[in-house]
Tab-separated table of C-alpha atoms in Angstrom:
chain	number	residue	atom	x	y	z
A	8	MET	CA	23.283	32.794	-84.569
A	9	ALA	CA	26.816	31.464	-83.236
A	10	PHE	CA	27.076	28.006	-81.453
A	11	ARG	CA	29.785	27.539	-78.821
A	12	SER	CA	31.729	25.084	-77.513
A	13	THR	CA	31.748	24.854	-73.516
A	14	ARG	CA	35.416	25.233	-73.547
A	15	ILE	CA	35.742	27.961	-76.572
A	16	ALA	CA	33.775	29.714	-78.938
A	17	PRO	CA	33.877	28.797	-82.406
A	18	THR	CA	31.034	30.104	-84.940
A	19	LEU	CA	28.958	27.280	-86.177
A	20	PRO	CA	27.585	28.039	-89.489
A	21	PHE	CA	25.418	25.459	-91.306
A	22	ALA	CA	26.661	22.987	-93.594
A	23	MET	CA	26.219	22.798	-97.506
A	24	GLY	CA	27.550	19.035	-97.808
A	25	ILE	CA	29.257	16.280	-95.813
A	26	LEU	CA	31.997	16.288	-93.439
A	27	THR	CA	33.235	12.547	-93.159
A	28	LEU	CA	35.491	11.948	-90.098
A	29	ALA	CA	37.808	8.637	-91.011
A	30	LEU	CA	39.505	8.552	-87.360
A	31	SER	CA	42.479	6.645	-87.357
A	32	ALA	CA	43.117	3.812	-85.372
A	33	CYS	CA	45.397	5.549	-83.054
A	34	ASN	CA	42.912	8.464	-82.425
A	35	SER	CA	41.891	7.003	-79.148
A	36	SER	CA	45.752	6.737	-78.216
A	37	SER	CA	46.975	8.767	-75.023
A	38	ASP	CA	49.722	10.014	-77.277
A	39	SER	CA	48.441	13.774	-77.434
A	40	SER	CA	50.654	14.387	-80.636
A	41	THR	CA	48.652	11.973	-82.682
A	42	PRO	CA	46.122	14.211	-84.847
A	43	ILE	CA	43.076	13.309	-85.770
A	44	VAL	CA	42.655	12.494	-89.388
A	45	ALA	CA	39.276	13.591	-91.218
A	46	GLN	CA	37.681	13.815	-94.532
A	47	ALA	CA	35.309	16.415	-96.129
A	48	VAL	CA	32.797	15.038	-98.219
A	49	ASP	CA	30.081	16.451	-100.027
A	50	GLY	CA	31.413	14.588	-102.649
A	51	TYR	CA	35.097	15.202	-101.734
A	52	ILE	CA	35.835	18.904	-100.634
A	53	VAL	CA	39.044	19.859	-101.904
A	54	GLY	CA	40.929	23.526	-101.317
A	55	GLY	CA	38.760	23.923	-98.239
A	56	SER	CA	39.951	25.979	-95.133
A	57	VAL	CA	40.174	23.805	-92.233
A	58	ARG	CA	39.667	25.092	-88.606
A	59	CYS	CA	39.711	23.274	-85.485
A	60	ASP	CA	37.675	24.644	-82.732
A	61	GLU	CA	38.746	28.493	-83.249
A	62	ILE	CA	42.413	27.697	-84.826
A	63	ALA	CA	43.001	27.505	-88.390
A	64	ASN	CA	44.852	24.454	-89.204
A	65	GLY	CA	45.429	24.211	-93.381
A	66	GLY	CA	43.247	23.045	-95.869
A	67	THR	CA	41.853	19.720	-97.357
A	68	ALA	CA	43.774	17.605	-99.795
A	69	ALA	CA	42.693	15.159	-102.397
A	70	GLY	CA	39.749	13.148	-100.955
A	71	GLY	CA	38.740	16.001	-98.503
A	72	ARG	CA	41.634	14.797	-96.295
A	73	LEU	CA	42.526	17.246	-93.521
A	74	THR	CA	43.497	16.697	-89.807
A	75	CYS	CA	43.176	18.327	-86.109
A	76	PRO	CA	44.958	17.799	-83.167
A	77	GLN	CA	43.689	15.768	-80.364
A	78	GLY	CA	41.667	17.532	-78.089
A	79	THR	CA	39.771	19.392	-80.679
A	80	GLU	CA	36.024	19.358	-79.802
A	81	LEU	CA	34.358	20.879	-82.850
A	82	MET	CA	35.699	20.693	-86.612
A	83	HIS	CA	35.197	22.971	-89.392
A	84	VAL	CA	35.932	22.999	-93.145
A	85	SER	CA	35.067	25.971	-95.135
A	86	GLY	CA	35.231	26.889	-99.103
A	87	GLY	CA	36.641	24.773	-101.695
A	88	SER	CA	35.548	22.641	-104.452
A	89	ASP	CA	33.032	19.605	-104.525
A	90	VAL	CA	34.515	16.887	-107.014
A	91	GLY	CA	32.403	14.215	-106.545
A	92	PHE	CA	33.606	10.695	-105.448
A	93	ASP	CA	36.811	11.078	-107.120
A	94	ALA	CA	39.172	10.129	-104.404
A	95	ASN	CA	42.291	11.484	-106.614
A	96	ALA	CA	41.081	14.952	-107.524
A	97	THR	CA	42.933	18.215	-106.127
A	98	SER	CA	40.773	20.430	-108.157
A	99	GLY	CA	37.279	20.775	-109.425
A	100	THR	CA	34.813	23.227	-110.885
A	101	MET	CA	31.587	23.388	-108.490
A	102	THR	CA	32.167	25.584	-105.556
A	103	PHE	CA	31.629	24.556	-102.399
A	104	ALA	CA	30.237	27.604	-100.750
A	105	GLY	CA	29.231	26.750	-97.089
A	106	GLN	CA	31.197	25.789	-93.878
A	107	LEU	CA	31.092	22.129	-92.296
A	108	VAL	CA	31.069	21.373	-88.381
A	109	ALA	CA	30.899	18.585	-86.245
A	110	PRO	CA	32.168	17.067	-83.033
A	111	SER	CA	35.439	14.919	-83.190
A	112	SER	CA	33.393	12.535	-81.205
A	113	LEU	CA	31.934	11.036	-84.428
A	114	SER	CA	33.612	9.060	-87.057
A	115	TRP	CA	31.553	10.678	-89.914
A	116	VAL	CA	30.075	14.212	-89.743
A	117	THR	CA	27.270	15.447	-91.871
A	118	PRO	CA	24.657	18.054	-92.154
A	119	LEU	CA	22.623	15.488	-89.783
A	120	SER	CA	25.071	15.732	-87.251
A	121	THR	CA	25.547	19.747	-87.689
A	122	MET	CA	21.687	19.581	-86.740
A	123	ALA	CA	22.404	17.437	-83.954
A	124	VAL	CA	25.036	19.890	-82.455
A	125	ALA	CA	22.564	22.627	-82.925
A	126	MET	CA	20.034	21.014	-81.014
A	127	ALA	CA	22.606	20.157	-78.098
A	128	SER	CA	23.463	23.616	-77.815
A	129	ASN	CA	21.911	26.547	-75.323
A	130	ASP	CA	21.842	30.012	-76.300
A	131	GLY	CA	24.567	29.227	-78.474
A	132	ASN	CA	26.823	27.092	-76.238
A	133	PHE	CA	27.316	23.661	-77.471
A	134	ASP	CA	26.972	21.089	-74.578
A	135	ALA	CA	28.870	17.809	-75.883
A	136	GLY	CA	26.994	16.012	-73.152
A	137	ARG	CA	23.415	16.599	-74.719
A	138	PHE	CA	24.804	15.427	-78.007
A	139	HIS	CA	23.546	11.732	-77.825
A	140	ALA	CA	20.213	13.204	-76.711
A	141	ALA	CA	19.965	15.547	-79.488
A	142	GLU	CA	20.825	12.552	-81.918
A	143	ARG	CA	17.974	10.717	-80.870
A	144	ALA	CA	15.806	13.438	-81.027
A	145	LEU	CA	16.907	14.160	-84.485
A	146	ALA	CA	16.194	10.880	-85.210
A	147	THR	CA	12.463	10.976	-83.870
A	148	ALA	CA	11.931	14.117	-85.929
A	149	LEU	CA	12.610	12.585	-89.045
A	150	GLY	CA	10.768	9.189	-88.581
A	151	GLU	CA	14.158	7.404	-88.724
A	152	PRO	CA	14.803	5.221	-85.324
A	153	GLU	CA	17.960	3.616	-86.720
A	154	LEU	CA	19.259	6.334	-87.785
A	155	ASP	CA	23.282	6.633	-86.802
A	156	LEU	CA	25.175	9.539	-87.530
A	157	ASP	CA	28.516	7.611	-87.185
A	158	ALA	CA	27.607	5.422	-90.260
A	159	ASN	CA	29.483	6.000	-93.711
A	160	PRO	CA	27.574	8.154	-95.586
A	161	ALA	CA	29.098	6.559	-98.872
A	162	GLU	CA	27.573	3.291	-97.900
A	163	ASN	CA	24.492	4.067	-96.030
A	164	MET	CA	21.749	5.506	-98.379
A	165	ARG	CA	19.763	6.707	-95.556
A	166	ASN	CA	22.438	9.052	-94.477
A	167	THR	CA	23.370	10.419	-97.672
A	168	ARG	CA	19.523	11.065	-98.895
A	169	LEU	CA	18.851	12.790	-95.758
A	170	ASN	CA	22.194	14.821	-95.853
A	171	ALA	CA	21.335	15.905	-99.484
A	172	GLN	CA	18.054	16.489	-98.685
A	173	LEU	CA	18.551	18.638	-95.675
A	174	HIS	CA	21.338	20.496	-97.638
A	175	GLN	CA	18.473	21.302	-100.466
A	176	ILE	CA	16.142	22.723	-97.696
A	177	MET	CA	19.021	24.875	-95.949
A	178	THR	CA	20.482	26.318	-99.237
A	179	ALA	CA	16.799	27.849	-100.277
A	180	PHE	CA	17.272	30.069	-97.088
A	181	ALA	CA	20.754	30.306	-96.917
A	182	VAL	CA	23.242	31.674	-99.505
A	183	SER	CA	26.401	32.392	-97.716
A	184	PRO	CA	28.539	30.676	-95.217
A	185	ASP	CA	27.394	33.515	-92.919
A	186	GLN	CA	23.687	32.996	-93.133
A	187	TYR	CA	24.219	29.017	-92.213
A	188	GLY	CA	24.280	29.494	-88.467
A	189	GLU	CA	21.009	31.355	-88.307
A	190	VAL	CA	19.200	29.044	-90.488
A	191	ALA	CA	20.769	26.185	-88.448
A	192	GLY	CA	19.431	27.546	-85.305
A	193	VAL	CA	15.545	27.745	-86.619
A	194	PHE	CA	16.022	24.288	-87.825
A	195	ALA	CA	17.237	22.797	-84.662
A	196	GLU	CA	14.173	24.514	-82.854
A	197	PHE	CA	11.828	23.100	-85.761
A	198	PHE	CA	13.359	19.634	-85.400
A	199	ALA	CA	13.244	19.978	-81.173
A	200	GLU	CA	9.404	20.801	-81.578
A	201	ARG	CA	8.615	17.972	-84.013
A	202	ALA	CA	10.504	15.488	-81.859
A	203	ALA	CA	8.699	16.361	-78.702
A	204	SER	CA	5.384	16.371	-80.443
A	205	GLY	CA	6.279	12.979	-81.914
A	206	LEU	CA	5.149	14.196	-85.291
A	207	ALA	CA	8.009	12.863	-87.984
A	208	ILE	CA	8.523	14.843	-90.770
A	209	ASP	CA	9.683	13.597	-94.222
A	210	LEU	CA	12.314	15.954	-96.238
A	211	GLY	CA	10.944	14.807	-99.388
A	212	THR	CA	7.163	14.836	-99.629
A	213	GLY	CA	7.324	17.045	-96.626
A	214	ALA	CA	9.665	19.459	-97.736
A	215	GLY	CA	7.122	22.370	-98.237
A	216	ASP	CA	5.539	21.751	-94.779
A	217	THR	CA	8.966	22.113	-93.406
A	218	MET	CA	9.967	25.107	-95.396
A	219	ASN	CA	6.923	26.824	-94.602
A	220	ALA	CA	7.777	26.354	-90.823
A	221	ILE	CA	11.438	27.539	-91.259
A	222	ASN	CA	9.923	30.871	-93.269
A	223	GLN	CA	7.572	31.394	-90.228
A	224	ARG	CA	10.012	31.252	-87.543
A	225	LEU	CA	12.500	33.482	-89.465
A	226	GLU	CA	9.533	35.972	-90.001
A	227	ARG	CA	8.826	35.782	-86.343
A	228	ASP	CA	12.448	36.905	-85.688
A	229	SER	CA	12.445	39.798	-88.397
A	230	SER	CA	15.315	37.984	-90.147
A	231	ALA	CA	16.176	39.377	-93.450
A	232	LEU	CA	16.310	35.384	-94.749
A	233	ALA	CA	12.610	35.366	-94.763
A	234	ILE	CA	11.053	34.805	-98.123
A	235	GLU	CA	7.845	36.446	-99.525
A	236	GLN	CA	5.477	33.682	-99.764
A	237	ASP	CA	4.872	33.911	-103.751
A	238	GLN	CA	8.961	33.551	-104.183
A	239	LEU	CA	8.739	30.926	-101.218
A	240	ASP	CA	6.067	28.572	-103.138
A	241	ARG	CA	7.922	28.423	-106.365
A	242	ILE	CA	11.120	27.512	-104.137
A	243	ILE	CA	9.257	24.673	-102.649
A	244	ALA	CA	8.302	23.257	-106.018
A	245	SER	CA	11.544	23.047	-107.209
A	246	VAL	CA	12.948	21.755	-103.873
A	247	THR	CA	10.089	19.127	-103.457
A	248	SER	CA	10.741	18.016	-106.761
A	249	THR	CA	14.551	17.408	-106.176
A	250	ASN	CA	14.038	15.869	-102.872
A	251	GLN	CA	11.779	13.600	-103.940
A	252	GLN	CA	14.221	12.473	-106.748
A	253	LEU	CA	16.895	12.486	-103.844
A	254	ALA	CA	14.641	10.094	-101.987
A	255	ALA	CA	14.079	7.658	-105.201
A	256	THR	CA	17.895	7.387	-105.941
A	257	GLY	CA	20.073	4.403	-105.225
A	258	THR	CA	23.477	5.374	-105.255
A	259	PRO	CA	25.790	8.127	-103.768
A	260	ASP	CA	26.911	8.799	-107.369
A	261	GLY	CA	23.060	9.287	-108.228
A	262	VAL	CA	22.957	11.592	-105.203
A	263	VAL	CA	25.623	14.002	-106.198
A	264	ASP	CA	24.253	14.025	-110.150
A	265	ILE	CA	20.942	15.337	-108.568
A	266	ALA	CA	22.179	17.724	-106.331
A	267	ILE	CA	24.836	19.228	-109.244
A	268	ALA	CA	21.737	19.257	-111.699
A	269	ALA	CA	19.658	21.381	-109.258
A	270	ALA	CA	22.365	23.792	-108.589
A	271	LYS	CA	22.857	24.458	-112.393
A	272	PRO	CA	21.746	27.832	-113.215
A	273	SER	CA	19.181	28.016	-115.931
A	274	VAL	CA	20.090	28.673	-119.338
A	275	MET	CA	16.593	29.331	-120.981
A	276	GLY	CA	12.805	30.177	-119.925
A	277	LEU	CA	9.426	28.806	-121.196
A	278	ASP	CA	6.607	30.550	-121.461
A	279	ARG	CA	3.638	29.016	-119.696
A	280	GLU	CA	1.206	31.043	-120.963
A	281	ALA	CA	1.733	31.320	-124.457
A	282	ASP	CA	0.007	28.512	-127.234
A	283	ALA	CA	3.345	26.961	-128.111
A	284	VAL	CA	2.578	23.582	-127.214
A	285	TRP	CA	1.656	22.344	-130.713
A	286	PHE	CA	0.133	18.886	-131.935
A	287	LYS	CA	0.643	17.882	-135.337
A	288	THR	CA	-0.857	15.247	-137.896
A	289	HIS	CA	1.250	13.967	-140.362
A	290	ASP	CA	-0.705	17.133	-142.391
A	291	THR	CA	1.505	19.590	-140.615
A	292	ALA	CA	-0.540	22.170	-141.436
A	293	THR	CA	-3.270	20.615	-139.351
A	294	PHE	CA	-2.290	21.301	-135.344
A	295	ARG	CA	-3.690	22.087	-132.319
A	296	ALA	CA	-1.847	24.938	-130.256
A	297	GLU	CA	-2.092	24.699	-126.400
A	298	SER	CA	-0.100	26.646	-123.471
A	299	ILE	CA	2.070	24.948	-120.838
A	300	ASP	CA	-0.611	25.845	-118.252
A	301	GLY	CA	-3.335	24.393	-120.508
A	302	LEU	CA	-1.663	21.099	-120.859
A	303	ALA	CA	-0.650	20.727	-117.237
A	304	SER	CA	-4.412	20.693	-116.533
A	305	ASN	CA	-5.771	17.395	-115.117
A	306	ARG	CA	-9.411	18.341	-115.205
A	307	ARG	CA	-11.746	16.001	-116.935
A	308	ILE	CA	-15.078	16.784	-118.598
A	309	ASP	CA	-17.184	13.591	-119.699
A	310	GLY	CA	-13.861	11.413	-118.907
A	311	GLN	CA	-11.576	13.332	-121.172
A	312	TYR	CA	-8.905	15.762	-120.370
A	313	MET	CA	-9.155	19.639	-121.719
A	314	THR	CA	-6.256	18.548	-123.999
A	315	VAL	CA	-7.797	16.112	-126.839
A	316	ILE	CA	-5.510	14.717	-129.677
A	317	PRO	CA	-5.985	12.281	-132.383
A	318	ALA	CA	-4.764	8.899	-132.410
A	319	ASP	CA	-2.819	9.770	-135.650
A	320	ILE	CA	-0.623	12.169	-133.881
A	321	ALA	CA	2.861	12.883	-135.747
A	322	SER	CA	4.644	15.211	-133.494
A	323	VAL	CA	4.478	17.485	-130.079
A	324	SER	CA	6.533	20.264	-130.259
A	325	LEU	CA	7.672	23.722	-128.524
A	326	SER	CA	7.230	26.513	-130.744
A	327	PRO	CA	9.915	28.966	-130.832
A	328	VAL	CA	7.522	31.288	-129.207
A	329	ALA	CA	8.351	29.272	-126.206
A	330	PHE	CA	11.966	29.820	-125.759
A	331	ASP	CA	13.473	32.745	-123.986
A	332	ILE	CA	17.261	31.999	-124.448
A	333	TYR	CA	19.269	33.291	-122.037
A	334	GLU	CA	22.932	32.644	-122.876
A	335	ASP	CA	24.444	31.020	-125.977
A	336	LEU	CA	24.695	27.240	-126.207
A	337	ASN	CA	27.172	25.823	-128.536
A	338	ARG	CA	26.732	22.057	-128.885
A	339	VAL	CA	25.978	21.403	-125.239
A	340	PRO	CA	25.615	17.521	-124.401
A	341	VAL	CA	22.161	16.763	-123.041
A	342	SER	CA	19.904	13.552	-122.551
A	343	MET	CA	16.393	13.777	-123.745
A	344	ALA	CA	13.296	11.621	-122.838
A	345	PHE	CA	9.542	11.359	-122.788
A	346	GLU	CA	7.007	9.566	-120.801
A	347	LEU	CA	3.165	8.641	-121.789
A	348	THR	CA	1.555	6.750	-119.246
A	349	SER	CA	-2.228	5.951	-118.715
A	350	THR	CA	-3.755	7.372	-115.865
A	351	ASP	CA	-6.969	4.803	-115.990
A	352	ASN	CA	-6.611	2.367	-113.224
A	353	ASP	CA	-7.649	-0.405	-115.587
A	354	ASP	CA	-5.231	0.353	-118.439
A	355	PRO	CA	-1.786	-0.585	-117.898
A	356	ARG	CA	-0.578	0.868	-121.297
A	357	GLY	CA	2.957	3.349	-121.174
A	358	ILE	CA	5.894	4.080	-122.733
A	359	SER	CA	9.044	5.661	-121.783
A	360	ALA	CA	11.886	6.477	-124.213
A	361	ALA	CA	15.022	8.074	-123.549
A	362	ILE	CA	18.213	9.209	-125.919
A	363	GLU	CA	21.690	10.132	-125.077
A	364	GLY	CA	24.436	12.018	-126.807
A	365	VAL	CA	22.390	14.856	-128.145
A	366	LYS	CA	23.744	18.295	-128.624
A	367	LEU	CA	22.124	21.509	-128.162
A	368	THR	CA	22.588	24.603	-129.829
A	369	ALA	CA	20.918	27.851	-129.770
A	370	TRP	CA	22.147	31.523	-129.487
A	371	GLN	CA	21.108	34.303	-126.753
A	372	GLY	CA	18.016	35.786	-127.873
A	373	GLU	CA	17.112	34.101	-130.914
A	374	SER	CA	14.833	31.122	-130.271
A	375	GLY	CA	14.671	30.197	-133.761
A	376	THR	CA	18.288	29.002	-133.768
A	377	LEU	CA	17.587	26.231	-131.629
A	378	ARG	CA	19.411	23.073	-133.215
A	379	VAL	CA	19.107	19.543	-131.958
A	380	GLU	CA	22.322	17.143	-133.206
A	381	VAL	CA	21.619	13.364	-132.635
A	382	PRO	CA	24.814	10.831	-133.504
A	383	ALA	CA	24.200	8.706	-136.480
A	384	GLY	CA	23.353	5.225	-135.551
A	385	THR	CA	22.046	6.228	-131.850
A	386	ASP	CA	19.545	3.709	-130.221
A	387	ILE	CA	16.717	4.747	-128.726
A	388	ASN	CA	16.402	3.219	-125.010
A	389	LEU	CA	12.720	1.852	-124.741
A	390	THR	CA	10.333	0.847	-121.951
A	391	HIS	CA	7.243	-0.429	-123.168
A	392	THR	CA	4.017	-1.658	-121.494
A	393	ASP	CA	0.916	-2.875	-123.697
A	394	SER	CA	-2.356	-3.068	-123.056
A	395	ARG	CA	-2.230	-6.970	-121.592
A	396	GLY	CA	0.336	-5.443	-119.084
A	397	THR	CA	3.157	-7.154	-120.807
A	398	LEU	CA	6.653	-5.049	-119.949
A	399	THR	CA	9.370	-5.137	-122.493
A	400	ARG	CA	12.738	-2.847	-121.779
A	401	THR	CA	15.041	-2.837	-125.454
A	402	LEU	CA	16.959	-0.894	-127.444
A	403	ILE	CA	15.036	0.265	-130.918
A	404	ASP	CA	16.088	2.127	-134.024
A	405	ILE	CA	14.221	5.322	-135.417
A	406	GLU	CA	14.687	6.919	-138.863
A	407	ASN	CA	18.120	8.803	-138.153
A	408	GLY	CA	18.055	8.194	-134.253
A	409	LYS	CA	16.086	11.226	-134.173
A	410	LEU	CA	13.313	10.778	-131.354
A	411	PHE	CA	13.508	14.444	-130.853
A	412	ASP	CA	14.760	16.950	-133.521
A	413	ALA	CA	14.360	20.699	-134.144
A	414	ILE	CA	13.402	22.381	-137.355
A	415	ASP	CA	13.297	26.568	-137.497
A	416	GLY	CA	13.585	26.689	-133.471
A	417	GLU	CA	10.482	24.178	-132.922
A	418	LEU	CA	11.898	21.370	-130.705
A	419	ARG	CA	9.820	18.411	-131.782
A	420	LEU	CA	9.054	14.697	-130.113
A	421	ARG	CA	8.164	12.690	-133.557
A	422	LEU	CA	5.757	10.261	-132.302
A	423	GLY	CA	5.112	9.186	-135.905
A	424	GLU	CA	8.423	7.809	-136.357
A	425	LEU	CA	8.510	6.168	-132.972
A	426	ARG	CA	5.016	4.678	-133.854
A	427	ASP	CA	6.486	3.003	-137.134
A	428	ALA	CA	9.628	1.704	-134.939
A	429	LEU	CA	7.196	0.075	-132.562
A	430	GLU	CA	5.556	-1.312	-135.572
A	431	LYS	CA	8.860	-2.766	-136.928
A	432	HIS	CA	9.875	-4.296	-133.414
A	433	ASP	CA	6.495	-6.180	-133.199
A	434	LEU	CA	5.631	-3.685	-130.157
A	435	GLU	CA	1.819	-2.665	-129.760
A	436	ASP	CA	1.300	0.824	-130.393
A	437	ILE	CA	-0.497	2.221	-127.250
A	438	THR	CA	-2.045	4.985	-128.892
A	439	ASP	CA	-4.465	3.317	-131.427
A	440	THR	CA	-7.385	3.177	-129.077
A	441	ASP	CA	-8.632	5.792	-126.808
A	442	GLY	CA	-7.194	6.385	-123.606
A	443	ASN	CA	-6.230	9.326	-121.088
A	444	TYR	CA	-2.686	9.580	-120.375
A	445	ARG	CA	0.094	11.801	-118.643
A	446	LEU	CA	2.744	13.106	-120.830
A	447	THR	CA	6.187	13.995	-119.391
A	448	MET	CA	9.149	15.351	-121.690
A	449	VAL	CA	12.628	16.026	-120.120
A	450	ILE	CA	15.894	17.329	-120.668
A	451	GLY	CA	19.005	16.336	-118.539
A	452	GLY	CA	22.048	18.107	-118.427
A	453	ILE	CA	20.908	21.722	-118.197
A	454	ALA	CA	18.236	23.418	-116.716
A	455	PHE	CA	15.707	25.919	-117.687
A	456	ASP	CA	13.014	28.098	-116.175
A	457	MET	CA	9.050	28.456	-116.585
A	458	ILE	CA	7.799	31.942	-117.072
A	459	ARG	CA	4.595	33.133	-116.138
A	460	ASN	CA	3.286	36.963	-115.966
A	461	GLY	CA	7.076	37.572	-117.050
A	462	LYS	CA	8.043	36.111	-113.684
A	463	ALA	CA	10.682	33.399	-114.198
A	464	SER	CA	11.126	30.235	-111.640
A	465	PRO	CA	13.019	27.122	-112.040
A	466	ALA	CA	10.996	24.462	-113.817
A	467	GLU	CA	10.255	21.459	-112.030
A	468	ARG	CA	12.376	18.180	-112.488
A	469	TYR	CA	11.017	14.790	-113.381
A	470	THR	CA	12.678	11.564	-113.815
A	471	VAL	CA	11.968	9.362	-117.017
A	472	ASP	CA	13.001	5.585	-116.420
A	473	ALA	CA	13.767	3.958	-119.918
A	474	GLY	CA	15.230	0.936	-118.669
A	475	ASN	CA	19.030	1.100	-119.328
A	476	VAL	CA	18.890	5.088	-119.081
A	477	ALA	CA	17.108	7.080	-116.661
A	478	VAL	CA	17.104	10.834	-117.463
A	479	THR	CA	16.626	13.440	-114.595
A	480	GLY	CA	16.368	17.146	-115.423
A	481	SER	CA	14.161	20.114	-116.036
A	482	GLY	CA	10.948	19.268	-117.988
A	483	LEU	CA	7.007	19.617	-118.416
A	484	GLN	CA	4.080	17.512	-117.569
A	485	GLY	CA	0.698	17.468	-118.688
A	486	TYR	CA	-2.529	15.399	-119.198
A	487	VAL	CA	-4.149	14.465	-122.597
A	488	THR	CA	-6.873	12.208	-123.859
A	489	ILE	CA	-5.967	10.359	-127.206
A	490	THR	CA	-8.992	9.368	-129.512
A	491	GLU	CA	-9.393	7.894	-132.900
A	492	GLY	CA	-11.137	10.947	-133.821
A	493	SER	CA	-9.574	14.008	-135.601
A	494	PHE	CA	-8.715	17.963	-134.819
């Protein structure tokens, strides 16, 4: 679907990022030779092609800077590289594969303004006189009455988050610049209907409803961009996780980090159905094996989850049979974290621990080669809540710094060593009495898939907050009951 100015006919594909217009003080001058100065930002987009209405006008420089002549109605940027918020960078490794468009009346042009342009268009013709009304309708649809499309997205976190969330949903359907226009038109229809009904949509918790609605409209139009429902359900799970993380972050750099991580290709897969989650006591010959799907069950019988483990558990590990290594990993830097949180309302106990500077190595197709390297002297970032509800944030040391390690391809969370460290630091062992817990394990810095029935889909992403360090990444989550009994 193409959107055209009432004066000219530029194509309007959808944006993958943020185009910010920093109008110079003299932009309102009657001197027609004074150009409009702008910046393309997702982070900053460098090396992108600039089009002013339908006239090509060079490319974007450091800081995403571009110019268009006075009288330009719609400004476009396509291609280039996203360099985050490094204002001096002139090249980058993350490709910007979209096109940005916005009216030159705004100081900051974003995916949100792109939606407003689409909503202000009729049969593909952009009507600048309807833009303000479209902006208000967009604010209503998003449940954001204070939404200001002219606010600096590097300072206004509402806009930064919404732009990023919108991008995640758009790119679930559109994977090339030529597809953005079609999806933008359908999205604009959806937003207009929500505004008219007064039913706001949350792009975080409501990502699934939004994506189903967009897909239904694409199917109605017999669009090739419509997605089969089983595949869409998997994509919805991934996008919802990412968008909820975006909703929780507090800085523009945090938004960039989450978006970059979500865009990374998976380097390995984990079999959800194999009995590959091992719970071992100090006697390593004694263990319980559970599947990732089995661990994920939060069903209780007689007050206990389906996975019951003893209080003297020494390690939780993923066995080599779980892993399908897609590509060689040679000392890839990652961060690793876990969280054990009580799910009983009257039990405040919980613990989160994270470690940075880890190096991960594995060779393609050889799961037994998985290795974890932890620098000597590495401290563990810890958040600990005891049975009285006392919260402690601290650094602790564990033998050899190894909260995580890998033996013969078995990736282990070493709970026994952590328990010893808690005692050393006079912190309560929260697992020494019966309890029901949610267990989360996360690897930040790489992405991996979950495999079920031979089909791979992106693993859900989680955030573990361990005080000074918060690790966001692909992970797994499940439910366990810890008892004073034994296997």
